Structure formats: C-alpha cells, structure tokens
Tab-separated table of C-alpha atoms and ligand atoms in Angstrom:
chain	number	residue	atom	x	y	z
A	10	ALA	CA	-16.867	2.198	7.072
A	11	LYS	CA	-16.999	5.916	7.607
A	12	ALA	CA	-18.273	5.527	11.159
A	13	GLU	CA	-15.582	2.929	11.887
A	14	GLY	CA	-12.895	5.255	10.591
A	15	ALA	CA	-14.176	8.069	12.729
A	16	GLY	CA	-14.296	5.705	15.722
A	17	SER	CA	-10.697	4.544	15.386
A	18	THR	CA	-9.565	8.121	14.933
A	19	THR	CA	-11.182	8.912	18.253
A	20	VAL	CA	-9.434	5.948	19.901
A	21	PHE	CA	-6.154	7.064	18.356
A	22	ASP	CA	-6.703	10.613	19.559
A	23	ALA	CA	-7.470	9.360	23.045
A	24	ALA	CA	-4.302	7.247	23.121
A	25	MET	CA	-2.238	10.122	21.833
A	26	HIS	CA	-3.873	12.450	24.310
A	27	ASP	CA	-2.873	10.100	27.130
A	28	ARG	CA	0.712	9.987	25.890
A	29	VAL	CA	0.945	13.757	25.620
A	30	ARG	CA	-0.566	14.202	29.073
A	31	GLU	CA	1.786	11.574	30.490
A	32	ARG	CA	4.764	13.365	28.973
A	33	ILE	CA	3.674	16.751	30.289
A	34	GLU	CA	3.116	15.272	33.746
A	35	LEU	CA	6.588	13.771	33.717
A	36	GLU	CA	8.065	17.064	32.565
A	37	VAL	CA	6.376	18.910	35.415
A	38	SER	CA	7.513	16.373	38.003
A	39	LEU	CA	11.031	16.326	36.593
A	40	ARG	CA	11.191	20.085	37.012
A	41	GLN	CA	10.143	19.645	40.642
A	42	ALA	CA	12.576	16.749	41.078
A	43	LEU	CA	15.471	18.968	40.017
A	44	GLU	CA	14.447	21.611	42.538
A	45	SER	CA	13.616	19.346	45.442
A	46	GLY	CA	16.568	16.981	45.372
A	47	GLN	CA	14.808	13.832	44.107
A	48	LEU	CA	17.669	13.169	41.711
A	49	SER	CA	20.759	11.272	42.758
A	50	VAL	CA	23.838	9.774	41.158
A	51	ALA	CA	24.686	6.063	41.125
A	52	TYR	CA	28.136	4.696	40.319
A	53	GLN	CA	28.984	1.652	38.239
A	54	PRO	CA	32.551	0.315	38.413
A	55	ILE	CA	34.730	0.329	35.295
A	56	VAL	CA	36.977	-2.603	36.016
A	57	ASP	CA	40.457	-3.688	35.024
A	58	LEU	CA	39.819	-7.077	33.395
A	59	ALA	CA	43.012	-8.665	34.689
A	60	THR	CA	42.723	-7.668	38.348
A	61	GLY	CA	38.982	-7.078	38.854
A	62	VAL	CA	39.870	-3.722	40.447
A	63	PRO	CA	37.855	-0.627	39.445
A	64	ALA	CA	39.868	1.892	37.436
A	65	GLY	CA	36.955	4.297	37.645
A	66	ALA	CA	33.176	4.563	37.725
A	67	GLU	CA	30.454	5.820	35.429
A	68	ALA	CA	28.111	8.352	37.019
A	69	LEU	CA	24.502	7.493	36.133
A	70	VAL	CA	21.613	9.715	37.151
A	71	ARG	CA	18.746	8.226	39.167
A	72	TRP	CA	15.270	9.570	39.803
A	73	THR	CA	12.903	8.210	42.400
A	74	HIS	CA	9.476	9.681	41.778
A	75	PRO	CA	7.529	10.185	45.043
A	76	GLU	CA	4.518	8.182	43.784
A	77	ARG	CA	5.798	6.124	40.898
A	78	GLY	CA	9.121	5.003	42.328
A	79	PRO	CA	12.285	4.741	40.221
A	80	ILE	CA	12.033	6.033	36.644
A	81	SER	CA	14.645	4.994	34.091
A	82	PRO	CA	16.956	7.660	32.655
A	83	ALA	CA	16.165	6.149	29.262
A	84	THR	CA	12.645	7.570	29.851
A	85	PHE	CA	13.397	10.934	31.425
A	86	ILE	CA	16.647	12.022	29.724
A	87	PRO	CA	14.864	12.539	26.363
A	88	ILE	CA	12.169	14.526	28.199
A	89	ALA	CA	14.831	16.626	29.921
A	90	GLU	CA	16.391	17.306	26.520
A	91	GLU	CA	13.126	18.360	24.887
A	92	ALA	CA	12.005	20.424	27.878
A	93	GLY	CA	15.266	22.351	28.110
A	94	LEU	CA	16.076	20.777	31.486
A	95	ILE	CA	19.140	18.802	30.401
A	96	THR	CA	21.609	21.589	31.230
A	97	ALA	CA	20.340	21.847	34.809
A	98	LEU	CA	20.265	18.055	35.119
A	99	GLY	CA	23.762	17.787	33.653
A	100	ASP	CA	25.069	20.497	35.980
A	101	PHE	CA	23.694	18.548	38.935
A	102	VAL	CA	25.232	15.210	37.876
A	103	ARG	CA	28.614	16.783	37.102
A	104	GLN	CA	28.857	18.795	40.323
A	105	GLU	CA	27.645	15.937	42.480
A	106	SER	CA	29.938	13.307	40.945
A	107	LEU	CA	33.015	15.579	41.085
A	108	ARG	CA	32.207	16.429	44.699
A	109	GLN	CA	31.877	12.712	45.425
A	110	LEU	CA	35.165	11.914	43.714
A	111	GLY	CA	36.891	14.603	45.791
A	112	GLU	CA	35.449	13.067	48.964
A	113	TRP	CA	36.513	9.531	47.962
A	114	ARG	CA	40.034	10.705	47.135
A	115	ALA	CA	40.287	12.494	50.473
A	116	ASP	CA	38.998	9.593	52.586
A	117	GLY	CA	41.013	6.957	50.733
A	118	THR	CA	38.064	5.097	49.193
A	119	VAL	CA	39.747	5.403	45.788
A	120	GLY	CA	43.310	5.766	44.598
A	121	ASP	CA	44.975	8.613	42.778
A	122	ALA	CA	44.228	7.342	39.253
A	123	PHE	CA	40.531	6.529	39.858
A	124	TYR	CA	38.285	8.484	37.501
A	125	VAL	CA	34.636	9.374	37.159
A	126	SER	CA	33.005	9.176	33.752
A	127	ILE	CA	30.157	11.618	33.113
A	128	ASN	CA	27.551	11.437	30.335
A	129	VAL	CA	26.852	14.582	28.374
A	130	SER	CA	24.189	14.991	25.719
A	131	GLY	CA	24.653	17.100	22.608
A	132	ARG	CA	22.730	19.991	24.052
A	133	GLN	CA	25.185	20.310	26.962
A	134	LEU	CA	28.107	20.659	24.571
A	135	THR	CA	26.462	23.713	23.057
A	136	ASP	CA	26.980	25.428	26.419
A	137	PRO	CA	30.203	27.419	25.958
A	138	ARG	CA	30.696	27.540	29.754
A	139	LEU	CA	31.068	23.779	30.135
A	140	ALA	CA	34.883	23.572	30.226
A	141	LEU	CA	35.042	26.618	32.499
A	142	MET	CA	32.608	25.014	34.949
A	143	VAL	CA	34.544	21.738	34.918
A	144	SER	CA	37.800	23.578	35.563
A	145	SER	CA	36.393	25.504	38.530
A	146	GLU	CA	34.718	22.385	39.979
A	147	ILE	CA	37.856	20.253	39.806
A	148	LEU	CA	39.733	23.014	41.622
A	149	ARG	CA	37.027	23.260	44.254
A	150	TYR	CA	36.947	19.510	44.889
A	151	GLY	CA	40.653	18.822	44.474
A	152	VAL	CA	40.243	16.461	41.528
A	153	PRO	CA	42.870	16.259	38.756
A	154	ALA	CA	41.461	16.750	35.255
A	155	ARG	CA	42.821	13.348	34.151
A	156	CYS	CA	40.388	11.782	36.652
A	157	VAL	CA	37.427	13.226	34.766
A	158	ALA	CA	36.062	11.545	31.638
A	159	ILE	CA	33.300	12.983	29.489
A	160	GLU	CA	31.196	10.484	27.502
A	161	MET	CA	29.170	11.336	24.420
A	162	THR	CA	27.603	9.308	21.647
A	163	GLU	CA	28.785	9.314	18.042
A	164	SER	CA	25.601	11.051	16.921
A	165	VAL	CA	26.541	14.082	19.029
A	166	LEU	CA	29.746	14.417	17.012
A	167	VAL	CA	28.193	14.183	13.563
A	168	ASP	CA	27.300	17.845	13.576
A	169	ALA	CA	29.603	19.021	16.337
A	170	SER	CA	30.986	21.987	14.500
A	171	GLY	CA	31.052	25.398	16.180
A	172	VAL	CA	30.583	25.522	19.938
A	173	PRO	CA	30.400	21.725	20.620
A	174	GLY	CA	33.686	21.164	18.812
A	175	ARG	CA	35.333	24.027	20.658
A	176	VAL	CA	34.083	22.778	24.029
A	177	LEU	CA	35.575	19.336	23.343
A	178	PHE	CA	38.965	20.825	22.546
A	179	GLU	CA	38.768	22.920	25.721
A	180	LEU	CA	37.956	19.869	27.844
A	181	ARG	CA	40.830	17.983	26.263
A	182	GLU	CA	43.105	20.992	26.758
A	183	LEU	CA	42.186	20.917	30.457
A	184	GLY	CA	43.313	17.287	30.566
A	185	CYS	CA	39.935	15.509	30.738
A	186	GLN	CA	39.381	12.220	28.938
A	187	VAL	CA	36.941	12.361	26.021
A	188	LEU	CA	35.146	9.068	25.368
A	189	ILE	CA	32.775	7.858	22.663
A	190	ASP	CA	29.794	6.142	24.295
A	191	ASP	CA	27.890	3.259	22.642
A	192	PHE	CA	30.646	2.954	20.024
A	193	GLY	CA	29.421	1.236	16.862
A	194	THR	CA	25.732	2.098	17.179
A	195	GLY	CA	25.898	5.456	15.404
A	196	PHE	CA	25.458	5.632	11.657
A	197	SER	CA	28.365	7.977	11.207
A	198	ALA	CA	31.622	7.352	9.410
A	199	LEU	CA	34.726	7.342	11.565
A	200	GLY	CA	35.922	10.760	10.463
A	201	TYR	CA	35.116	12.261	13.847
A	202	LEU	CA	37.975	10.236	15.350
A	203	ARG	CA	40.299	12.508	13.373
A	204	ARG	CA	38.339	15.718	13.766
A	205	PHE	CA	37.866	15.709	17.529
A	206	PRO	CA	40.282	15.111	20.424
A	207	ILE	CA	38.905	11.681	21.365
A	208	THR	CA	40.889	9.685	23.962
A	209	GLY	CA	38.878	6.473	24.090
A	210	ILE	CA	35.824	4.467	23.081
A	211	LYS	CA	33.219	2.411	24.907
A	212	ILE	CA	32.180	-0.587	22.836
A	213	ASP	CA	28.404	-0.862	22.932
A	214	ARG	CA	26.776	-3.765	24.743
A	215	SER	CA	25.209	-4.989	21.483
A	216	PHE	CA	28.680	-6.056	20.286
A	217	VAL	CA	29.564	-7.612	23.621
A	218	ILE	CA	26.497	-9.854	23.976
A	219	GLY	CA	27.617	-12.502	21.464
A	220	LEU	CA	31.300	-12.569	22.411
A	221	GLY	CA	32.727	-16.045	22.835
A	222	GLN	CA	29.736	-17.520	20.985
A	223	SER	CA	29.541	-15.604	17.729
A	224	PRO	CA	32.745	-15.604	15.617
A	225	GLU	CA	31.462	-12.492	13.789
A	226	ASP	CA	31.128	-10.517	17.024
A	227	ASP	CA	34.596	-11.668	18.107
A	228	GLU	CA	36.031	-10.429	14.797
A	229	ILE	CA	34.207	-7.092	14.887
A	230	VAL	CA	35.457	-6.391	18.392
A	231	ARG	CA	38.962	-7.572	17.484
A	232	ALA	CA	39.018	-5.157	14.509
A	233	VAL	CA	37.666	-2.259	16.576
A	234	VAL	CA	40.262	-2.899	19.290
A	235	THR	CA	43.129	-3.123	16.779
A	236	MET	CA	42.073	0.164	15.205
A	237	SER	CA	41.596	1.878	18.558
A	238	TYR	CA	44.992	0.890	19.914
A	239	ALA	CA	46.663	1.887	16.627
A	240	LEU	CA	45.090	5.340	17.112
A	241	GLY	CA	46.196	5.488	20.754
A	242	LEU	CA	42.631	5.244	22.124
A	243	THR	CA	41.591	3.531	25.333
A	244	VAL	CA	38.900	0.832	25.063
A	245	ILE	CA	36.150	-0.066	27.533
A	246	ALA	CA	33.666	-2.869	26.860
A	247	GLU	CA	30.131	-2.132	28.076
A	248	GLY	CA	27.449	-4.490	29.326
A	249	VAL	CA	29.746	-7.380	30.280
A	250	GLU	CA	27.540	-9.931	32.006
A	251	THR	CA	29.384	-13.263	31.761
A	252	ARG	CA	32.857	-14.671	32.295
A	253	LEU	CA	32.703	-16.012	28.750
A	254	GLN	CA	32.389	-12.443	27.481
A	255	ARG	CA	35.121	-11.216	29.796
A	256	ASP	CA	37.521	-13.921	28.640
A	257	ALA	CA	36.754	-13.259	24.961
A	258	LEU	CA	37.412	-9.550	25.566
A	259	ALA	CA	40.723	-10.272	27.264
A	260	ALA	CA	41.643	-12.578	24.369
A	261	VAL	CA	41.295	-9.718	21.864
A	262	GLY	CA	43.263	-7.327	24.086
A	263	VAL	CA	40.525	-5.346	25.842
A	264	THR	CA	41.733	-4.348	29.313
A	265	ARG	CA	38.695	-2.615	30.799
A	266	GLY	CA	35.060	-3.576	31.170
A	267	GLN	CA	31.847	-2.450	32.763
A	268	GLY	CA	28.777	-4.542	33.425
A	269	TRP	CA	26.722	-6.682	35.759
A	270	LEU	CA	29.512	-9.299	35.930
A	271	TRP	CA	31.167	-6.892	38.373
A	272	GLY	CA	28.102	-4.977	39.445
A	273	PRO	CA	25.371	-2.491	38.517
A	274	ALA	CA	25.373	1.221	39.308
A	275	VAL	CA	24.833	1.667	43.052
A	276	PRO	CA	24.478	4.619	45.460
A	277	PRO	CA	27.799	6.115	46.618
A	278	ALA	CA	27.748	4.624	50.140
A	279	GLU	CA	27.261	1.150	48.712
A	280	PHE	CA	29.955	1.732	46.113
A	281	ALA	CA	32.420	2.770	48.817
A	282	ARG	CA	31.517	-0.192	51.037
A	283	HIS	CA	31.847	-2.695	48.233
A	284	TRP	CA	34.928	-1.340	46.468
A	285	HIS	CA	36.862	0.394	49.241
A	286	VAL	CA	39.938	-1.827	49.556
A	287	ALA	CA	40.082	-2.794	45.907
A	288	GLY	CA	39.646	0.806	44.827
A	289	THR	CA	42.877	1.997	46.420
A	290	ALA	CA	45.000	0.251	43.797
B	328	LIG	P1	24.620	4.451	28.862
B	328	LIG	O1	25.438	5.684	29.016
B	328	LIG	O2	24.936	3.551	27.707
B	328	LIG	O3	24.754	3.701	30.250
B	328	LIG	C1	24.825	2.299	30.369
B	328	LIG	C2	23.476	1.714	30.734
B	328	LIG	O4	23.567	0.286	30.708
B	328	LIG	C3	23.042	2.095	32.144
B	328	LIG	O5	21.633	2.155	32.151
B	328	LIG	C4	23.533	0.898	32.952
B	328	LIG	O6	22.854	0.722	34.179
B	328	LIG	C5	23.238	-0.240	31.979
B	328	LIG	N1	24.107	-1.402	32.215
B	328	LIG	C6	25.296	-1.422	32.837
B	328	LIG	N2	25.810	-2.659	32.854
B	328	LIG	C7	24.926	-3.459	32.208
B	328	LIG	C8	24.922	-4.865	31.892
B	328	LIG	O7	25.844	-5.646	32.188
B	328	LIG	N3	23.842	-5.321	31.195
B	328	LIG	C9	22.813	-4.493	30.839
B	328	LIG	N4	21.783	-5.036	30.174
B	328	LIG	N5	22.804	-3.163	31.110
B	328	LIG	C10	23.850	-2.646	31.792
B	328	LIG	P2	20.875	3.379	32.825
B	328	LIG	O8	21.564	3.738	34.105
B	328	LIG	O9	19.442	3.008	32.852
B	328	LIG	O10	21.111	4.583	31.821
B	328	LIG	C11	20.508	4.573	30.560
B	328	LIG	C12	21.027	5.710	29.705
B	328	LIG	O11	20.615	6.972	30.236
B	328	LIG	C13	22.554	5.799	29.664
B	328	LIG	O12	23.058	4.843	28.776
B	328	LIG	C14	22.729	7.227	29.207
B	328	LIG	O13	22.556	7.322	27.805
B	328	LIG	C15	21.574	7.943	29.886
B	328	LIG	N6	22.058	8.631	31.095
B	328	LIG	C16	22.212	8.141	32.350
B	328	LIG	N7	22.684	9.095	33.197
B	328	LIG	C17	22.849	10.224	32.447
B	328	LIG	C18	23.311	11.571	32.744
B	328	LIG	O14	23.702	11.918	33.859
B	328	LIG	N8	23.316	12.454	31.687
B	328	LIG	C19	22.935	12.108	30.436
B	328	LIG	N9	22.983	13.032	29.462
B	328	LIG	N10	22.506	10.851	30.119
B	328	LIG	C20	22.454	9.924	31.115
B	329	LIG	CA1	27.460	6.229	29.124
B	330	LIG	CA1	26.942	3.281	26.811
B	331	LIG	CA1	23.386	3.753	25.792
C-alpha cells in the first residue's frame, strides 16, 4: 500500500508538473504575443431586437499562437491576470478598438450612436490612469464618450472600494457607459447597483438558454428586466442563439441582444462587410 501511495504521488506530481510547465510556456508565449502583434480584436454585434440592426459591438480579444493556432481568451485571460500582463493586454484591446471605432465612424461603416463595449478585469480598474487614457484616446480617434462602454463582472465590484470605485466614477463622469457583464452569475447582493454609477446590465447566457421553454427562466429574466428598467438601466441579453429565445426576450421587454443568432465575433473587415449598410442606422 505504501509503494502504491508513493507511485500515485509520483503520477500526481508528474501531472502537476506538466500543468505548471504548460502554464509557464503559455505565459512566455503570451508575453511574446503582446510584443509581436499576435493579438487582435474581434467584434460581435449587439443588436436591436426589433430591427436586427447592430447598436454596437463587443470587442473580444483573439490570440492565434504560431504553432497551436487560436487559443481561447477563457484560457489566456486568467494567465494574463496572474502574470501581470492584463494591463498591457487591456491597453492594446482598448486602443485598438477605439481606433477601429474612429475609422468606422469616419468611413461611414457605423452611425453616430454605434458603440464599442470593452471588457475590463478587476486589475485594470486598479490603474488610476484608466479614465485619463480613455479620455485622451477618444480625443485622438474622434469618438464620443457615450460610444464607449466598459464591461465588468459583478465580482469586480464586490470589493471595488478605493481606486476601482474612483475610476468607475471618472469613466461615468467622462460619459462612458458602465455595464455589468454576466449579470446574475456573481454571488454578490445587489448593493453595488446603488454604490457605483452603473448604466446597464448584460444578462448572462445561462439565464437566456432556457427562455421560451422554462417558465422559471422567463420569470427570472422578467423580474431582472423590470428591476433594471425601474432603475433606469439598459439591458442586453447575452448568448442568444435561437428565435425562440429572441421572441421570449422581446416579450419581457428586452430590446437588445448579442449572440450567434445574429453572429459571432469576427475580424473588423468581416464585421464591416457584413454590417455596413445596417450599421448606419
Ligand atoms: P464574455 O465577456 O462573457 O464574452 C462573451 C463570450 O461568449 C465570448 O467568448 C463570445 O464569443 C461568446 N458568445 C457570444 N455569443 C454566444 C452565443 O450565442 N453562444 C455561446 N455559447 N457563446 C457566445 P470569448 O470571445 O471566448 O470570450 C470569453 C471571455 O474572455 C469573455 O467572456 C471575457 O470574460 C474574456 N475576454 C475576452 N476578451 C477580453 C478582453 O479584451 N479583456 C478582458 N479582460 N477579458 C476578455
Ligand atoms: Ca463581456
Ligand atoms: Ca458576458
Ligand atoms: Ca463570461
């Protein structure tokens, strides 16, 4: 039994060793990716349910590893956070997407109200320069602040006292939208809706999946929407894949959705080609 125990410990150590090595390798290549331009930004339309016209787009980072091909942000964002690379990554995504929005506004791909929604992780909100950088970038690229949305998860707000809180108020003061991402998946109470200058929520895909089929999901979303509108918040439904879901969302008063029903995140040229005419609304 003793030998067996020792054996399985060795196997465990080997597996753990592989995982650690894998993580370090990814960290090293991510560092190189940031420096050598392997990262890009893809855009997923955020669509007006009634018209099917995009009101904006979410900017989602993409990484194509030279040997391994595309790596999911769900894999490398946590590594970027732990390795202290998230600020550089976030700077890249923000600058690139604001530059792109400026270009699309100038060439008529999108209309005057079209906005870009940018993900920030908690670590980025501890950077006191964030609002200053946004304000200088929107000047540089000729983008109004109302066309910039910043998305963060509820968990970021649980302990967002100090600098993160101040940065949010500064962004709001500038005129940016402040959105709660993955709404409903955090374990926090709703107090942050009063404490921080939130302008809207994005209902997580997990609540959208059963819409039109599960009366409970319909009621949860209906209650969330009623509360949000009473508080003056905008509402976006995430992960909309079917017309059944879209119709159930419209029935409870949701006006904006995002999901494969309209299209995945795509490179900017493809986004412009696909959405050009519609986007000028
Ligand atoms: P998220 O912010 O919740 O983004 C939505 C994710 O759902 C995206 O995955 C998107 O491609 C996917 N999605 C969109 N529509 C559908 C649908 O109809 N069905 C399904 N099943 N999925 C859909 P993606 O691009 O892999 O991003 C994963 C996560 O990585 C994001 O989740 C976000 O948390 C993080 N992330 C992505 N880009 C950035 C970034 O620039 N900065 C930071 N801090 N995080 C990012
Ligand atoms: Ca998001
Ligand atoms: Ca989300
Ligand atoms: Ca998510």
